[in-house]
């Protein structure tokens, strides 16, 4: 505990659980999206392409559930307190596996997004990354809802058009784009893992919140921090793969825990 209290350079490492209280489902566990949409199919592009051909209604449901959660989500106290701590100089930054942009929406500036961000687009040709339009994303969601409400479900052509409707051409070269998110089997965005590793190995306290700690290479970051001498604190209602590494395990939902800290004046 004393290493936590005396920390001079802390950092946070977050996963899906930190956005659960913002209404975005986690991936694993009973309520996780991988239960309904297995990652072997829905977590990678070849799987999604095959599902699109053979089960278009399911693909439409998957995209609709995901977009609906992302479109409606607002930061919760976990995002807000971490942003305040950065502002006050208590933490150097946040390393996140989340693609929802909620840390930035809460005011965090130093956010290392290991798996990208659904609110950005990436050019398939020149690699340029730029912000997507939230209105277009909402329009895509509206179109998916319209298609799935039809009794015979969405036709493949209409679904293809709907899924691509927010993917505007690259603002730099005019070629086709894709969501700036990392699917299984893809490389992490260049430089981000390296920056995350630098932060993890140079902090003296790593606050891990809302991650099962099973997806590599992200899951190695707490180990890197611990090996470099940092104290590791974990906030998670359930023990995870990181718990054996943690110096302190706080068995609580992150939003409620940070709200409690805020109420207690920290
Ligand atoms: P997971 O779904 O694997 O784990 C979520 C963790 O959050 C679990 O340990 C839960 O117990 C915990 N949790 C649930 N509610 C919580 C709450 N309110 N507060 C705090 N913790 C809570 O999500 P990640 O670890 O983020 O990658 O998953 C890592 C990666 O696997 C994701 O980035 C994604 C996924 O496949 C890609 O898509 C590449």
GROMACS .gro file of C-alpha atoms and ligand atoms in nm:
model
  305
    1UNK     CA    1   0.000   0.000   0.000
    2UNK     CA    2   0.282   0.242   0.079
    3UNK     CA    3   0.413   0.209  -0.280
    4UNK     CA    4   0.068   0.315  -0.400
    5UNK     CA    5   0.053   0.618  -0.170
    6UNK     CA    6   0.408   0.730  -0.256
    7UNK     CA    7   0.370   0.695  -0.634
    8UNK     CA    8   0.532   0.976  -0.838
    9UNK     CA    9   0.455   0.856  -1.187
   10UNK     CA   10   0.140   0.649  -1.224
   11UNK     CA   11  -0.034   0.525  -1.538
   12UNK     CA   12  -0.357   0.343  -1.610
   13UNK     CA   13  -0.424   0.037  -1.822
   14UNK     CA   14  -0.788  -0.018  -1.912
   15UNK     CA   15  -1.012  -0.269  -2.087
   16UNK     CA   16  -1.374  -0.321  -2.176
   17UNK     CA   17  -1.489  -0.339  -1.812
   18UNK     CA   18  -1.408   0.028  -1.763
   19UNK     CA   19  -1.679   0.114  -2.016
   20UNK     CA   20  -1.931  -0.145  -1.891
   21UNK     CA   21  -2.100   0.112  -1.669
   22UNK     CA   22  -2.128   0.337  -1.977
   23UNK     CA   23  -2.346   0.071  -2.138
   24UNK     CA   24  -2.085  -0.093  -2.364
   25UNK     CA   25  -2.081  -0.470  -2.314
   26UNK     CA   26  -1.752  -0.645  -2.237
   27UNK     CA   27  -1.621  -0.918  -2.468
   28UNK     CA   28  -1.591  -1.213  -2.231
   29UNK     CA   29  -1.803  -1.341  -1.944
   30UNK     CA   30  -2.175  -1.420  -1.926
   31UNK     CA   31  -2.282  -1.082  -2.060
   32UNK     CA   32  -1.993  -1.048  -2.303
   33UNK     CA   33  -2.055  -0.999  -2.674
   34UNK     CA   34  -1.831  -1.294  -2.770
   35UNK     CA   35  -2.092  -1.523  -2.611
   36UNK     CA   36  -2.353  -1.426  -2.869
   37UNK     CA   37  -2.109  -1.350  -3.150
   38UNK     CA   38  -1.808  -1.587  -3.127
   39UNK     CA   39  -1.473  -1.415  -3.194
   40UNK     CA   40  -1.365  -1.694  -3.431
   41UNK     CA   41  -1.629  -1.555  -3.668
   42UNK     CA   42  -1.704  -1.197  -3.560
   43UNK     CA   43  -1.363  -1.093  -3.426
   44UNK     CA   44  -1.172  -1.117  -3.753
   45UNK     CA   45  -1.223  -0.994  -4.109
   46UNK     CA   46  -1.220  -1.331  -4.294
   47UNK     CA   47  -1.476  -1.466  -4.043
   48UNK     CA   48  -1.694  -1.160  -4.087
   49UNK     CA   49  -1.673  -1.187  -4.466
   50UNK     CA   50  -1.786  -1.550  -4.452
   51UNK     CA   51  -2.067  -1.466  -4.209
   52UNK     CA   52  -2.172  -1.183  -4.440
   53UNK     CA   53  -2.221  -1.436  -4.722
   54UNK     CA   54  -2.397  -1.704  -4.521
   55UNK     CA   55  -2.560  -1.523  -4.228
   56UNK     CA   56  -2.620  -1.160  -4.329
   57UNK     CA   57  -2.893  -1.113  -4.071
   58UNK     CA   58  -2.652  -1.208  -3.790
   59UNK     CA   59  -2.383  -0.975  -3.925
   60UNK     CA   60  -2.639  -0.694  -3.936
   61UNK     CA   61  -2.736  -0.776  -3.575
   62UNK     CA   62  -2.372  -0.775  -3.463
   63UNK     CA   63  -2.296  -0.442  -3.632
   64UNK     CA   64  -2.618  -0.292  -3.502
   65UNK     CA   65  -2.556  -0.401  -3.140
   66UNK     CA   66  -2.200  -0.268  -3.150
   67UNK     CA   67  -2.284   0.065  -3.314
   68UNK     CA   68  -2.584   0.121  -3.088
   69UNK     CA   69  -2.365   0.080  -2.777
   70UNK     CA   70  -2.088   0.304  -2.912
   71UNK     CA   71  -2.328   0.573  -3.035
   72UNK     CA   72  -2.507   0.605  -2.700
   73UNK     CA   73  -2.214   0.574  -2.457
   74UNK     CA   74  -2.103   0.859  -2.232
   75UNK     CA   75  -1.799   0.856  -2.000
   76UNK     CA   76  -1.858   0.722  -1.648
   77UNK     CA   77  -1.675   0.820  -1.325
   78UNK     CA   78  -1.383   0.588  -1.404
   79UNK     CA   79  -1.309   0.778  -1.728
   80UNK     CA   80  -1.372   1.113  -1.561
   81UNK     CA   81  -1.152   1.057  -1.254
   82UNK     CA   82  -0.864   0.925  -1.468
   83UNK     CA   83  -0.893   1.240  -1.683
   84UNK     CA   84  -0.890   1.461  -1.371
   85UNK     CA   85  -0.586   1.277  -1.239
   86UNK     CA   86  -0.401   1.343  -1.563
   87UNK     CA   87  -0.496   1.711  -1.542
   88UNK     CA   88  -0.367   1.721  -1.183
   89UNK     CA   89  -0.044   1.544  -1.282
   90UNK     CA   90  -0.122   1.232  -1.080
   91UNK     CA   91  -0.107   0.999  -1.380
   92UNK     CA   92   0.105   1.027  -1.691
   93UNK     CA   93  -0.149   0.870  -1.924
   94UNK     CA   94  -0.389   0.590  -2.005
   95UNK     CA   95  -0.311   0.282  -2.209
   96UNK     CA   96  -0.639   0.138  -2.330
   97UNK     CA   97  -0.757  -0.163  -2.525
   98UNK     CA   98  -1.093   0.007  -2.578
   99UNK     CA   99  -1.200   0.152  -2.911
  100UNK     CA  100  -1.485   0.367  -2.778
  101UNK     CA  101  -1.299   0.697  -2.732
  102UNK     CA  102  -1.453   0.750  -2.388
  103UNK     CA  103  -1.124   0.835  -2.217
  104UNK     CA  104  -1.078   1.128  -2.459
  105UNK     CA  105  -1.447   1.222  -2.426
  106UNK     CA  106  -1.386   1.253  -2.050
  107UNK     CA  107  -1.087   1.483  -2.110
  108UNK     CA  108  -0.787   1.248  -2.106
  109UNK     CA  109  -0.520   1.365  -2.351
  110UNK     CA  110  -0.246   1.106  -2.319
  111UNK     CA  111  -0.437   0.803  -2.442
  112UNK     CA  112  -0.255   0.517  -2.609
  113UNK     CA  113  -0.518   0.318  -2.797
  114UNK     CA  114  -0.377  -0.027  -2.861
  115UNK     CA  115  -0.675  -0.149  -3.065
  116UNK     CA  116  -0.776   0.169  -3.246
  117UNK     CA  117  -1.095   0.374  -3.226
  118UNK     CA  118  -1.435   0.319  -3.391
  119UNK     CA  119  -1.474   0.693  -3.438
  120UNK     CA  120  -1.177   0.711  -3.675
  121UNK     CA  121  -1.123   0.584  -4.030
  122UNK     CA  122  -0.802   0.449  -4.179
  123UNK     CA  123  -0.717   0.461  -4.549
  124UNK     CA  124  -0.665   0.116  -4.701
  125UNK     CA  125  -0.412   0.258  -4.948
  126UNK     CA  126  -0.204   0.530  -4.787
  127UNK     CA  127  -0.274   0.442  -4.422
  128UNK     CA  128  -0.383   0.795  -4.331
  129UNK     CA  129  -0.599   0.799  -4.017
  130UNK     CA  130  -0.864   1.066  -3.966
  131UNK     CA  131  -1.181   1.126  -3.759
  132UNK     CA  132  -1.503   0.974  -3.890
  133UNK     CA  133  -1.833   1.151  -3.864
  134UNK     CA  134  -2.054   1.059  -3.567
  135UNK     CA  135  -2.363   1.164  -3.764
  136UNK     CA  136  -2.271   0.924  -4.042
  137UNK     CA  137  -2.216   0.647  -3.788
  138UNK     CA  138  -2.563   0.716  -3.647
  139UNK     CA  139  -2.707   0.718  -3.998
  140UNK     CA  140  -2.543   0.378  -4.061
  141UNK     CA  141  -2.702   0.250  -3.742
  142UNK     CA  142  -3.043   0.385  -3.850
  143UNK     CA  143  -3.011   0.212  -4.186
  144UNK     CA  144  -2.911  -0.118  -4.020
  145UNK     CA  145  -3.212  -0.091  -3.788
  146UNK     CA  146  -3.437  -0.031  -4.087
  147UNK     CA  147  -3.294  -0.332  -4.272
  148UNK     CA  148  -3.312  -0.572  -3.977
  149UNK     CA  149  -3.671  -0.470  -3.902
  150UNK     CA  150  -3.776  -0.608  -4.242
  151UNK     CA  151  -3.943  -0.946  -4.207
  152UNK     CA  152  -3.718  -1.117  -4.461
  153UNK     CA  153  -3.410  -0.948  -4.314
  154UNK     CA  154  -3.147  -0.746  -4.499
  155UNK     CA  155  -3.044  -0.839  -4.852
  156UNK     CA  156  -2.667  -0.872  -4.894
  157UNK     CA  157  -2.639  -0.580  -5.132
  158UNK     CA  158  -2.836  -0.343  -4.909
  159UNK     CA  159  -2.644  -0.463  -4.603
  160UNK     CA  160  -2.310  -0.411  -4.778
  161UNK     CA  161  -2.413  -0.057  -4.871
  162UNK     CA  162  -2.533   0.016  -4.516
  163UNK     CA  163  -2.219  -0.122  -4.351
  164UNK     CA  164  -2.001   0.094  -4.575
  165UNK     CA  165  -2.214   0.406  -4.563
  166UNK     CA  166  -1.997   0.587  -4.304
  167UNK     CA  167  -1.668   0.488  -4.470
  168UNK     CA  168  -1.605   0.810  -4.664
  169UNK     CA  169  -1.305   0.820  -4.903
  170UNK     CA  170  -0.967   0.909  -4.758
  171UNK     CA  171  -0.942   1.284  -4.703
  172UNK     CA  172  -0.582   1.270  -4.830
  173UNK     CA  173  -0.576   1.038  -5.133
  174UNK     CA  174  -0.946   0.977  -5.204
  175UNK     CA  175  -0.920   0.598  -5.185
  176UNK     CA  176  -1.128   0.355  -4.977
  177UNK     CA  177  -1.123   0.344  -4.596
  178UNK     CA  178  -1.204   0.105  -4.314
  179UNK     CA  179  -1.280   0.157  -3.945
  180UNK     CA  180  -0.955   0.226  -3.758
  181UNK     CA  181  -0.991  -0.076  -3.532
  182UNK     CA  182  -0.772  -0.382  -3.485
  183UNK     CA  183  -0.932  -0.719  -3.552
  184UNK     CA  184  -0.781  -1.048  -3.438
  185UNK     CA  185  -0.484  -1.142  -3.652
  186UNK     CA  186  -0.402  -0.780  -3.741
  187UNK     CA  187  -0.105  -0.572  -3.638
  188UNK     CA  188  -0.139  -0.310  -3.371
  189UNK     CA  189  -0.109   0.051  -3.492
  190UNK     CA  190   0.253   0.136  -3.550
  191UNK     CA  191   0.434   0.294  -3.257
  192UNK     CA  192   0.148   0.264  -3.008
  193UNK     CA  193   0.258  -0.062  -2.846
  194UNK     CA  194   0.613   0.073  -2.820
  195UNK     CA  195   0.488   0.391  -2.652
  196UNK     CA  196   0.268   0.184  -2.418
  197UNK     CA  197   0.564  -0.038  -2.329
  198UNK     CA  198   0.773   0.272  -2.253
  199UNK     CA  199   0.503   0.411  -2.027
  200UNK     CA  200   0.443   0.077  -1.852
  201UNK     CA  201   0.811   0.023  -1.786
  202UNK     CA  202   0.874   0.376  -1.663
  203UNK     CA  203   0.578   0.420  -1.424
  204UNK     CA  204   0.596   0.335  -1.055
  205UNK     CA  205   0.225   0.250  -1.027
  206UNK     CA  206   0.004   0.086  -1.291
  207UNK     CA  207  -0.370   0.100  -1.226
  208UNK     CA  208  -0.532  -0.182  -1.424
  209UNK     CA  209  -0.907  -0.152  -1.458
  210UNK     CA  210  -1.164  -0.363  -1.639
  211UNK     CA  211  -0.952  -0.607  -1.832
  212UNK     CA  212  -0.941  -0.986  -1.831
  213UNK     CA  213  -0.570  -0.962  -1.920
  214UNK     CA  214  -0.581  -1.245  -2.170
  215UNK     CA  215  -0.527  -1.075  -2.506
  216UNK     CA  216  -0.166  -1.032  -2.615
  217UNK     CA  217   0.040  -0.829  -2.658
  218UNK     CA  218  -0.161  -0.585  -2.441
  219UNK     CA  219  -0.178  -0.829  -2.150
  220UNK     CA  220   0.202  -0.825  -2.115
  221UNK     CA  221   0.211  -0.458  -2.021
  222UNK     CA  222   0.130  -0.507  -1.650
  223UNK     CA  223   0.401  -0.774  -1.636
  224UNK     CA  224   0.644  -0.529  -1.792
  225UNK     CA  225   0.548  -0.269  -1.531
  226UNK     CA  226   0.583  -0.515  -1.243
  227UNK     CA  227   0.924  -0.635  -1.367
  228UNK     CA  228   1.041  -0.273  -1.385
  229UNK     CA  229   0.943  -0.231  -1.021
  230UNK     CA  230   0.600  -0.067  -1.045
  231UNK     CA  231   0.322  -0.148  -0.803
  232UNK     CA  232   0.023  -0.299  -0.984
  233UNK     CA  233  -0.329  -0.225  -0.863
  234UNK     CA  234  -0.622  -0.404  -1.021
  235UNK     CA  235  -0.985  -0.286  -1.015
  236UNK     CA  236  -1.223  -0.554  -1.136
  237UNK     CA  237  -1.536  -0.711  -0.983
  238UNK     CA  238  -1.389  -1.054  -1.069
  239UNK     CA  239  -1.037  -1.189  -1.041
  240UNK     CA  240  -0.863  -1.197  -1.379
  241UNK     CA  241  -0.546  -1.333  -1.536
  242UNK     CA  242  -0.372  -1.024  -1.394
  243UNK     CA  243  -0.480  -1.078  -1.033
  244UNK     CA  244  -0.183  -1.300  -0.935
  245UNK     CA  245   0.046  -1.016  -1.045
  246UNK     CA  246  -0.139  -0.742  -0.859
  247UNK     CA  247  -0.002  -0.596  -0.537
  248UNK     CA  248  -0.353  -0.480  -0.457
  249UNK     CA  249  -0.678  -0.622  -0.595
  250UNK     CA  250  -0.991  -0.407  -0.556
  251UNK     CA  251  -1.296  -0.628  -0.617
  252UNK     CA  252  -1.531  -0.360  -0.745
  253UNK     CA  253  -1.684  -0.219  -1.064
  254UNK     CA  254  -1.452   0.057  -1.186
  255UNK     CA  255  -1.721   0.324  -1.228
  256UNK     CA  256  -1.857   0.271  -0.877
  257UNK     CA  257  -1.507   0.256  -0.729
  258UNK     CA  258  -1.392   0.581  -0.890
  259UNK     CA  259  -1.725   0.749  -0.805
  260UNK     CA  260  -1.661   0.651  -0.442
  261UNK     CA  261  -1.310   0.796  -0.456
  262UNK     CA  262  -1.445   1.118  -0.607
  263UNK     CA  263  -1.714   1.143  -0.340
  264UNK     CA  264  -1.457   1.086  -0.066
  265UNK     CA  265  -1.252   1.376  -0.206
  266UNK     CA  266  -0.972   1.131  -0.292
  267LIG     P1  267  -1.281  -0.861  -2.158
  267LIG     O1  268  -1.424  -0.869  -2.199
  267LIG     O2  269  -1.192  -0.974  -2.193
  267LIG     O3  270  -1.271  -0.842  -2.001
  267LIG     C1  271  -1.347  -0.746  -1.936
  267LIG     C2  272  -1.306  -0.747  -1.790
  267LIG     O4  273  -1.377  -0.641  -1.727
  267LIG     C3  274  -1.341  -0.875  -1.715
  267LIG     O5  275  -1.228  -0.914  -1.638
  267LIG     C4  276  -1.456  -0.835  -1.624
  267LIG     O6  277  -1.456  -0.903  -1.500
  267LIG     C5  278  -1.427  -0.688  -1.603
  267LIG     N1  279  -1.541  -0.603  -1.570
  267LIG     C6  280  -1.672  -0.621  -1.602
  267LIG     N2  281  -1.745  -0.517  -1.557
  267LIG     C7  282  -1.658  -0.431  -1.498
  267LIG     C8  283  -1.671  -0.307  -1.433
  267LIG     N3  284  -1.789  -0.248  -1.421
  267LIG     N4  285  -1.560  -0.249  -1.383
  267LIG     C9  286  -1.438  -0.307  -1.395
  267LIG     N5  287  -1.421  -0.426  -1.455
  267LIG    C10  288  -1.528  -0.487  -1.506
  267LIG     O7  289  -1.225  -0.722  -2.215
  267LIG     P2  290  -1.074  -0.680  -2.241
  267LIG     O8  291  -0.983  -0.732  -2.138
  267LIG     O9  292  -1.073  -0.535  -2.269
  267LIG    O10  293  -0.958  -0.698  -2.863
  267LIG    O11  294  -1.047  -0.756  -2.377
  267LIG    C11  295  -0.924  -0.739  -2.440
  267LIG    C12  296  -0.943  -0.746  -2.588
  267LIG    O12  297  -1.015  -0.864  -2.624
  267LIG    C13  298  -1.028  -0.636  -2.646
  267LIG    O13  299  -0.960  -0.514  -2.664
  267LIG    C14  300  -1.071  -0.695  -2.776
  267LIG    C15  301  -1.110  -0.832  -2.728
  267LIG    O14  302  -1.109  -0.931  -2.820
  267LIG    C16  303  -0.974  -0.692  -2.995
  267LIG    O15  304  -1.084  -0.684  -3.045
  267LIG    C17  305  -0.847  -0.696  -3.073
   0.00000   0.00000   0.00000
